Tab-separated table of C-alpha atoms in Angstrom:
chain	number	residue	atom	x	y	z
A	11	UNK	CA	0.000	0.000	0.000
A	12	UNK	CA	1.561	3.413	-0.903
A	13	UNK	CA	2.040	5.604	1.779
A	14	UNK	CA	-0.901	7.952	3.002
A	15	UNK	CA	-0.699	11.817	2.240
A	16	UNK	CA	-0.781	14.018	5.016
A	17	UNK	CA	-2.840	16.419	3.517
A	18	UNK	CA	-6.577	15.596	3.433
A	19	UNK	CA	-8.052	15.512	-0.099
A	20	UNK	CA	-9.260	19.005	-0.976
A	21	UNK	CA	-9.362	20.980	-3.979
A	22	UNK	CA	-8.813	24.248	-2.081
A	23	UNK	CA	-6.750	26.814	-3.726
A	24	UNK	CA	-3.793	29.209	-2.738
A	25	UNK	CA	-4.531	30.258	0.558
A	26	UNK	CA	-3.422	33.965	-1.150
A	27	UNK	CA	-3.696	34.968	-4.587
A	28	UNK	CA	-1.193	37.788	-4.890
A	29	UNK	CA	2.015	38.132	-2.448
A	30	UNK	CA	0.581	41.779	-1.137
A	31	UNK	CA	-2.383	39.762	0.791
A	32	UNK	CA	0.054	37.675	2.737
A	33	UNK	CA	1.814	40.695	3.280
A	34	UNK	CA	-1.518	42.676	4.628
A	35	UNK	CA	-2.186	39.549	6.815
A	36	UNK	CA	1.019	39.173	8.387
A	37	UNK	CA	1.166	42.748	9.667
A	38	UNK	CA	-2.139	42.588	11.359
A	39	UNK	CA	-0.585	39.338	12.897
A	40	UNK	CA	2.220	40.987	14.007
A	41	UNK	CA	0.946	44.468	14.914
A	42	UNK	CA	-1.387	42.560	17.530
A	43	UNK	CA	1.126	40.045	18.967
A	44	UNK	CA	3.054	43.504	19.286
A	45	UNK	CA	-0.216	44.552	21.565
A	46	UNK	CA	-0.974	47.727	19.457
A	47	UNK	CA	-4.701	46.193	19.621
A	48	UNK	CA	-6.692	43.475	20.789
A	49	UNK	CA	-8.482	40.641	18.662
A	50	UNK	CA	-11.491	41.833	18.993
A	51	UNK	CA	-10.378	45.449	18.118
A	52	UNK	CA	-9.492	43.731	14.941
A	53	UNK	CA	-12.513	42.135	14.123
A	54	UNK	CA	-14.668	45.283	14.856
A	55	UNK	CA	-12.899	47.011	12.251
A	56	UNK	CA	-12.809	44.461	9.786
A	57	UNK	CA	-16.544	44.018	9.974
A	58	UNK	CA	-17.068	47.465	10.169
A	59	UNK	CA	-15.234	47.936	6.414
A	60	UNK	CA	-16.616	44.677	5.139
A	61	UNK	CA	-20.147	46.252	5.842
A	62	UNK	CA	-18.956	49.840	4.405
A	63	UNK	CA	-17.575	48.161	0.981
A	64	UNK	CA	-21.122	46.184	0.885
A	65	UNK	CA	-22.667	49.703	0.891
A	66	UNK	CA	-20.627	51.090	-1.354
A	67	UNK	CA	-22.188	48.235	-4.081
A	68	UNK	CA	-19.107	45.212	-3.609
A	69	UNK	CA	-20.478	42.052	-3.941
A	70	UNK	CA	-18.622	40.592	-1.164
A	71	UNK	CA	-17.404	37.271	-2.681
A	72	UNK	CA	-15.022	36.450	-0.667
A	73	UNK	CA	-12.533	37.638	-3.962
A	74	UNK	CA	-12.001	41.428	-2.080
A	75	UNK	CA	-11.738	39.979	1.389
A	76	UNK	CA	-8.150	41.491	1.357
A	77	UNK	CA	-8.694	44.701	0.282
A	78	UNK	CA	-11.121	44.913	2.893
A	79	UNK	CA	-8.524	43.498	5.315
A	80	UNK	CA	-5.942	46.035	4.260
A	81	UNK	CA	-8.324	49.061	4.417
A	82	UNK	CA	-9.227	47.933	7.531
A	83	UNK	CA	-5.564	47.775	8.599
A	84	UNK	CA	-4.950	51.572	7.623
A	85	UNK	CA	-7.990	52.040	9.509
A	86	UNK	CA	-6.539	50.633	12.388
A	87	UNK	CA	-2.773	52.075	12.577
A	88	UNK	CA	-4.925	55.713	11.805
A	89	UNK	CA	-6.947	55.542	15.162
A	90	UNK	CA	-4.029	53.953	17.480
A	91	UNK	CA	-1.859	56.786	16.067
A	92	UNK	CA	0.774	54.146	14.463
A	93	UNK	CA	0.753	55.865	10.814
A	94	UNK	CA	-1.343	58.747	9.395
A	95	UNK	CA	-2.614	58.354	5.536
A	96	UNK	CA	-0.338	60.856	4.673
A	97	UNK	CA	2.466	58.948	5.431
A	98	UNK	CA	1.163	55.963	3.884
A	99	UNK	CA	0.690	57.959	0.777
A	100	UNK	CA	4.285	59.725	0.672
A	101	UNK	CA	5.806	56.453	1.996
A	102	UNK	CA	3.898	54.572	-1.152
A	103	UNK	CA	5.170	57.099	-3.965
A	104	UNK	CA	8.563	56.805	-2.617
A	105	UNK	CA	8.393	53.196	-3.214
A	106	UNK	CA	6.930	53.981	-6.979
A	107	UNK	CA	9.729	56.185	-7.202
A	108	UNK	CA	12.114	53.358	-6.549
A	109	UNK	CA	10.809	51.496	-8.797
A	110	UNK	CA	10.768	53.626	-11.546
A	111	UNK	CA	14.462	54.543	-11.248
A	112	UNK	CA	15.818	51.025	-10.641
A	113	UNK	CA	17.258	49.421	-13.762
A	114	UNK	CA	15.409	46.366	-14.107
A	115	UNK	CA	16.720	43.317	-12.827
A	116	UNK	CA	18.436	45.098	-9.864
A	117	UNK	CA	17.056	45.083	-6.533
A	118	UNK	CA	14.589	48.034	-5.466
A	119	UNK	CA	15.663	49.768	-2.339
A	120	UNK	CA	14.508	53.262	-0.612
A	121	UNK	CA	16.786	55.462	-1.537
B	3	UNK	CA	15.083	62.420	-10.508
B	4	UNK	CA	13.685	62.438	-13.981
B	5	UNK	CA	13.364	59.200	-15.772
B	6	UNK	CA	13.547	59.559	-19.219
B	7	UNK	CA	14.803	55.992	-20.355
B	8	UNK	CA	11.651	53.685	-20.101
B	9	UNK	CA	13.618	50.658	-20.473
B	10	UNK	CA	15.740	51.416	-17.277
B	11	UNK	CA	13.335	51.243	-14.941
B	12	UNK	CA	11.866	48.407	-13.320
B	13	UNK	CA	7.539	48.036	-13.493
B	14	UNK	CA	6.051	49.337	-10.071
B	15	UNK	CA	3.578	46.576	-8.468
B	16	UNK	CA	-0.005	47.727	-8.428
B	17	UNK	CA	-1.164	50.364	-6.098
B	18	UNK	CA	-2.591	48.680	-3.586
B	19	UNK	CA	0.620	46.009	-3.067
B	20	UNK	CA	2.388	49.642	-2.622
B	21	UNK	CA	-0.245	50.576	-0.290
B	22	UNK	CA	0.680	47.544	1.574
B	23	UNK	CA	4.585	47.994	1.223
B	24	UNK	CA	4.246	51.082	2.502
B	25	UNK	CA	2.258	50.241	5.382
B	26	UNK	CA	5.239	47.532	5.929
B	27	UNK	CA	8.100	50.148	5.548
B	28	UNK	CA	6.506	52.402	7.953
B	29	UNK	CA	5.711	50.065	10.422
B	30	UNK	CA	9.295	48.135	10.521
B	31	UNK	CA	11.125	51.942	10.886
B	32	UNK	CA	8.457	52.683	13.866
B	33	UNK	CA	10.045	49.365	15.058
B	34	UNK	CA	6.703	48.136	15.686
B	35	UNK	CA	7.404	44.648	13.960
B	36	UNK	CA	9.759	42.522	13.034
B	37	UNK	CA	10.891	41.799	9.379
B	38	UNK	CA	11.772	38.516	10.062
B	39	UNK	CA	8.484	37.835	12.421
B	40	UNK	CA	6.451	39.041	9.001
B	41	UNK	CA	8.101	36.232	7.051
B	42	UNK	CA	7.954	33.826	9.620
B	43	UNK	CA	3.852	34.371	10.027
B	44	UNK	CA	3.383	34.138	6.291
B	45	UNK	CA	5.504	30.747	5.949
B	46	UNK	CA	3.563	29.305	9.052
B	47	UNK	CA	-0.063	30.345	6.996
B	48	UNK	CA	1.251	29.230	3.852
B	49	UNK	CA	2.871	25.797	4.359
B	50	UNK	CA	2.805	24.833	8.157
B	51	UNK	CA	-0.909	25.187	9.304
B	52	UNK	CA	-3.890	24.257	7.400
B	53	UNK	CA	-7.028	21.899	7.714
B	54	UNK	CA	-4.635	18.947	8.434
B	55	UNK	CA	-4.067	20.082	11.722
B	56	UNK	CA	-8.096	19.499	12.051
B	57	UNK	CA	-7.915	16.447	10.645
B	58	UNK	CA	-5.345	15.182	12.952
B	59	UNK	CA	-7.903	16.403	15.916
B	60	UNK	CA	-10.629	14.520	14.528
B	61	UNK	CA	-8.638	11.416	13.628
B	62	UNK	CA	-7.203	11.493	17.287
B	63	UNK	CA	-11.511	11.854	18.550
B	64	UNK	CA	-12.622	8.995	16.506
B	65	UNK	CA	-10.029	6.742	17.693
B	66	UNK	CA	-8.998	7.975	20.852
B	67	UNK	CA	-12.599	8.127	23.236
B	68	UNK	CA	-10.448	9.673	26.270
B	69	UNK	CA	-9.190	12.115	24.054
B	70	UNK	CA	-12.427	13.045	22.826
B	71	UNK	CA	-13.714	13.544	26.288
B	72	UNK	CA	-11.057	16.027	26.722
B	73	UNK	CA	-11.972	17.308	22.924
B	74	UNK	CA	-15.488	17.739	24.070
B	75	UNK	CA	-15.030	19.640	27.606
B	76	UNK	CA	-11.840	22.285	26.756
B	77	UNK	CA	-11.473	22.007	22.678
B	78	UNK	CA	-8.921	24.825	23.245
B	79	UNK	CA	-6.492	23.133	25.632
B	80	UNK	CA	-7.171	19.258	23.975
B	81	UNK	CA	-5.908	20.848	20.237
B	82	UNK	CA	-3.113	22.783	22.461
B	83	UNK	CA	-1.971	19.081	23.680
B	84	UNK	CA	-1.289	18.183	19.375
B	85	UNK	CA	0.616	21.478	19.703
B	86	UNK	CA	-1.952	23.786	17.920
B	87	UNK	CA	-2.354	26.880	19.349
B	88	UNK	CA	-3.899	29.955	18.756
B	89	UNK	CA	-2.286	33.027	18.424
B	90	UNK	CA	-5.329	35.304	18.878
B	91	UNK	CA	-6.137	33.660	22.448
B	92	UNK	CA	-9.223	32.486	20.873
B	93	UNK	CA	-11.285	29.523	22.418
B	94	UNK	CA	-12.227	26.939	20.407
B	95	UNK	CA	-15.422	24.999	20.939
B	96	UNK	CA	-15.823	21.285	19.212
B	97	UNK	CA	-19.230	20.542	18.297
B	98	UNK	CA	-20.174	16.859	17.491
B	99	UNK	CA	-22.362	15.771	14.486
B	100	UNK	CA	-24.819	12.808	15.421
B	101	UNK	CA	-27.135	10.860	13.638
B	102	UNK	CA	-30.033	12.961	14.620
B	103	UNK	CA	-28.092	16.915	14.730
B	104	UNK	CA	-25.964	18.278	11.984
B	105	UNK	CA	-23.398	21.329	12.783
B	106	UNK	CA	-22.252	24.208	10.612
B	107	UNK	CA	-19.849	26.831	11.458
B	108	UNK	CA	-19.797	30.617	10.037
B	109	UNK	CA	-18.977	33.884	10.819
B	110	UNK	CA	-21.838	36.464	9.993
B	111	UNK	CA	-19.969	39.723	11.255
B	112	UNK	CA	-16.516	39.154	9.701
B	113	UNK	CA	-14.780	35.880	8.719
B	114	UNK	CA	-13.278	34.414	11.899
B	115	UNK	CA	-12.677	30.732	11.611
B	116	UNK	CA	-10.355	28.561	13.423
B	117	UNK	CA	-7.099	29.003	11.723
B	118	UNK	CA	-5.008	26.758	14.405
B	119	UNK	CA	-6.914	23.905	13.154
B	120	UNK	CA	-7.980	24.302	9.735
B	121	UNK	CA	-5.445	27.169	8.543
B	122	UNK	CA	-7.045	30.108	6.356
B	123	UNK	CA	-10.750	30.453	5.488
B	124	UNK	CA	-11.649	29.515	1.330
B	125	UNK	CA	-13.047	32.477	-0.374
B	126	UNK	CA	-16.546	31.273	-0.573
B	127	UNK	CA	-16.591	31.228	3.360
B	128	UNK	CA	-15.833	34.880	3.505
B	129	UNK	CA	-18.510	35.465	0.736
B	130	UNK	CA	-21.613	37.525	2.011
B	131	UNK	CA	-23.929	35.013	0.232
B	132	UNK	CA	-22.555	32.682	2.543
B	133	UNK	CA	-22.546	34.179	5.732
B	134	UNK	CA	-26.394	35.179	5.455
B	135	UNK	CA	-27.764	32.360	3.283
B	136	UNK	CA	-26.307	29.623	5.687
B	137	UNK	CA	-28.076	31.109	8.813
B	138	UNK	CA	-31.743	31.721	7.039
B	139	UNK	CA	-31.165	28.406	4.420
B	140	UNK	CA	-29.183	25.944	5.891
B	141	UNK	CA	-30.656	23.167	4.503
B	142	UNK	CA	-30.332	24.376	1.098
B	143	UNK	CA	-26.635	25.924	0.899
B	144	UNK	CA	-25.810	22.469	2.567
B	145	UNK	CA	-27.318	20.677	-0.346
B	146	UNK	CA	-25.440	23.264	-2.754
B	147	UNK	CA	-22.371	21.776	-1.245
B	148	UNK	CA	-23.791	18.184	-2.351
B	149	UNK	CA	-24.749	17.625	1.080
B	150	UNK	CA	-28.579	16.308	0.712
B	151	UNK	CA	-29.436	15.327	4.572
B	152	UNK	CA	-32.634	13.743	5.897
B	153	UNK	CA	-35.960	15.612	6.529
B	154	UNK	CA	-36.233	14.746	10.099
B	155	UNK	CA	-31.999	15.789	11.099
B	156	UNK	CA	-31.900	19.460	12.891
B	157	UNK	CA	-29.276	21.475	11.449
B	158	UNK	CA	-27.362	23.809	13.969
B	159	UNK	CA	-25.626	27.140	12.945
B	160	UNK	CA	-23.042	27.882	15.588
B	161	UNK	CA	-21.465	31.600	14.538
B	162	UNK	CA	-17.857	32.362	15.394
B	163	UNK	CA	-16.444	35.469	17.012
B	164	UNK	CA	-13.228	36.947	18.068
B	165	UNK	CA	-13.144	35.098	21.117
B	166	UNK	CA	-15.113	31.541	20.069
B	167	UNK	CA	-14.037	29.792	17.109
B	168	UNK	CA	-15.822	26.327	16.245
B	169	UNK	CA	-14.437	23.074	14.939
B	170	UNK	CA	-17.071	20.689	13.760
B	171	UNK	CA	-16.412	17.071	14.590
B	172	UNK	CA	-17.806	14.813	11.530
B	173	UNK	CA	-19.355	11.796	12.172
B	174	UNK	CA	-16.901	8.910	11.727
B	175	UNK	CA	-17.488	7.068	8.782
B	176	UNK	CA	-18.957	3.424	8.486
B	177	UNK	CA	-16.567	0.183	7.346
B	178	UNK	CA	-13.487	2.348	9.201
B	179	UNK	CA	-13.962	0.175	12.412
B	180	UNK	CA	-9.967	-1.564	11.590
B	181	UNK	CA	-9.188	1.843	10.464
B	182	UNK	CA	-5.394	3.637	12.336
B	183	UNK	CA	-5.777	7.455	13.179
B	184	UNK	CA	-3.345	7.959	10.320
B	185	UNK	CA	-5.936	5.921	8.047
B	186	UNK	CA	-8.908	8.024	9.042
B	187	UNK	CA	-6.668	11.492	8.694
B	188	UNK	CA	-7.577	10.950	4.711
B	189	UNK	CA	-11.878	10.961	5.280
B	190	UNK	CA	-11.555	14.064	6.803
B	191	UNK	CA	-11.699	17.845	4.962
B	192	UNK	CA	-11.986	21.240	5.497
B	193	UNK	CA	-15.472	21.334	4.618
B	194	UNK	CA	-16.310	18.460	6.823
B	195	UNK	CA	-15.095	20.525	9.468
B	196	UNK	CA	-16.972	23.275	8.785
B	197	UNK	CA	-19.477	21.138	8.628
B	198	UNK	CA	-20.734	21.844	5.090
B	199	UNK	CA	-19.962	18.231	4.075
B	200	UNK	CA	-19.776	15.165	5.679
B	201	UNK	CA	-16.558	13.380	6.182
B	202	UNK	CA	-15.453	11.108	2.996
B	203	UNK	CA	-16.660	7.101	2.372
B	204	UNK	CA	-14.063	4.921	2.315
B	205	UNK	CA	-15.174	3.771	-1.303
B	206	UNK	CA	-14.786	7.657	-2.353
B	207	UNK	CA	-11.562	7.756	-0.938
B	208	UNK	CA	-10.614	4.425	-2.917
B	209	UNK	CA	-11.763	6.264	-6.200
B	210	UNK	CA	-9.808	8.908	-5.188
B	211	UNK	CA	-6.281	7.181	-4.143
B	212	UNK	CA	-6.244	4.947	-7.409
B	213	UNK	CA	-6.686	7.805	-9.502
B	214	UNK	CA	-4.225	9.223	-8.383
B	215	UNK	CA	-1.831	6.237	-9.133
């Protein structure tokens, strides 16, 4: 008899679909084993964006559960005074910067 | 810096994975978290924790009757015992399928679920359509899922929050009575343990193994 798979028999997909939602959940992860807020904190303001995007006319398939999860996140860090949207948005166009003036094939750093 | 050579520049990801690498920048120079912590959550998520760790659980229950005493009275600190633990400091709550009550597990406010034991939630989980249907429906989204059960079986909805995750705990499957725990690991799936399915036949999972040989 071969030898049993570990894995249960499932024809579940990636647990994430692009590398930014794994990068979304971890910080949440680690922003709340860091104590800046409690589970439940978390979960308020998930739900509370999940119900806003529903509003706003998304679907809610399950397909934009990150984006919710990353609004929410911004959310978050905004009201426990960790990061203000400015910031996010001069910290993203930096990035964009980088990007743009990196040769390609080189690695992209803040300059 | 003006960039006037198009080919000398490398394609910037999407806006919203710079939202998010942003977001990470800011929050590693604020020293709030750990590079190396970020990596290490997404490699446990990815590869180390998913709906095997349930089936291990439920294997252990159906073959193990002091176990599943344990399983039954303090789900949290039995799963703990196989090593999973949460990370949230959730409590987890097993709730047991007979022949005359069916459970099913969702999460109407949000999408908890309980990641120690069955890793990340599938899409259609977090799907609104889901999350209302299965509490005013059951019986039909159940049968969506192939899961026709009989007229006179109550169905149960249990709804997770932050602090109470469920696990539902399949009934064990007939002609398995010979069967090892490591046997019985392979009739159990994610969906069984959400309760949207019931755990695999042992003629399925023949089907299953020789096609795959």
């Amino acid at each position: 008899m071969k030898k049993l798979p570990l894995q249960p028999f499932d024809d579940d997909g990636p647990v994430f679909n692009e590398p930014w939602e794994a990068q979304a959940f971890a910080l949440v992860l680690a922003l709340h084993e860091a104590e800046q807020f409690t589970w439940d904190e978390w979960a308020r303001m998930l739900n509370e964006e999940i119900v806003r995007a529903q509003k706003n006319g998304d679907p809610d398939l399950g397909n934009t559960y990150y984006q919710h999860w990353l609004n929410a996140l911004e959310k978050i860090t905004l009201v426990k005074n960790i990061s203000s949207n400015s910031e996010i948005h001069a910290k993203a166009e930096q990035w964009r910067h980088a990007y743009l003036s990196t040769p390609h094939g080189e690695p992209v750093e803040l300059g | 810096m003006p960039h006037d050579h198009d080919h000398e520049h490398t394609e910037p990801p999407s806006d919203i994975a710079l939202r998010v690498k942003a977001l990470e920048t800011l929050l590693i120079d604020k020293g709030l978290v750990d590079p190396s912590a970020l990596d290490e959550i997404i490699e446990t998520y990815e590869h180390k924790v998913g709906p095997r760790n349930g089936a291990h659980v439920v294997a252990r229950a159906w073959s193990d009757p002091k176990f599943k005493k344990q399983l039954m009275e303090d789900a949290t600190a039995a799963v703990d015992s196989l090593g999973y633990s949460g990370r949230q400091g959730e409590h987890l709550q097993v709730v047991e399928n007979t022949s005359a009550l069916h459970n099913v597990v969702v999460c109407t406010l949000c999408s908890c679920y309980p990641w120690t034991v069955l890793g990340l939630p599938p899409a259609w989980y977090k799907s609104a359509p889901y999350r209302s249907r299965v509490v005013s429906e059951p019986r039909s989204v159940l049968a969506e899922f192939g899961t026709e059960l009989a007229e006179e079986m109550s169905i149960r909805v249990w709804d997770s929050t932050s602090e109470m995750r469920y696990l539902v705990l399949p009934m064990r499957p007939e002609g398995t009575e010979d069967w090892t725990e490591e046997q019985l690991q392979q009739l159990v799936t994610r969906n069984s343990m959400i309760g949207v399915e019931l755990a695999k036949s042992p003629n399925n999972l023949d089907a299953t193994v020789e096609g795959k040989d």
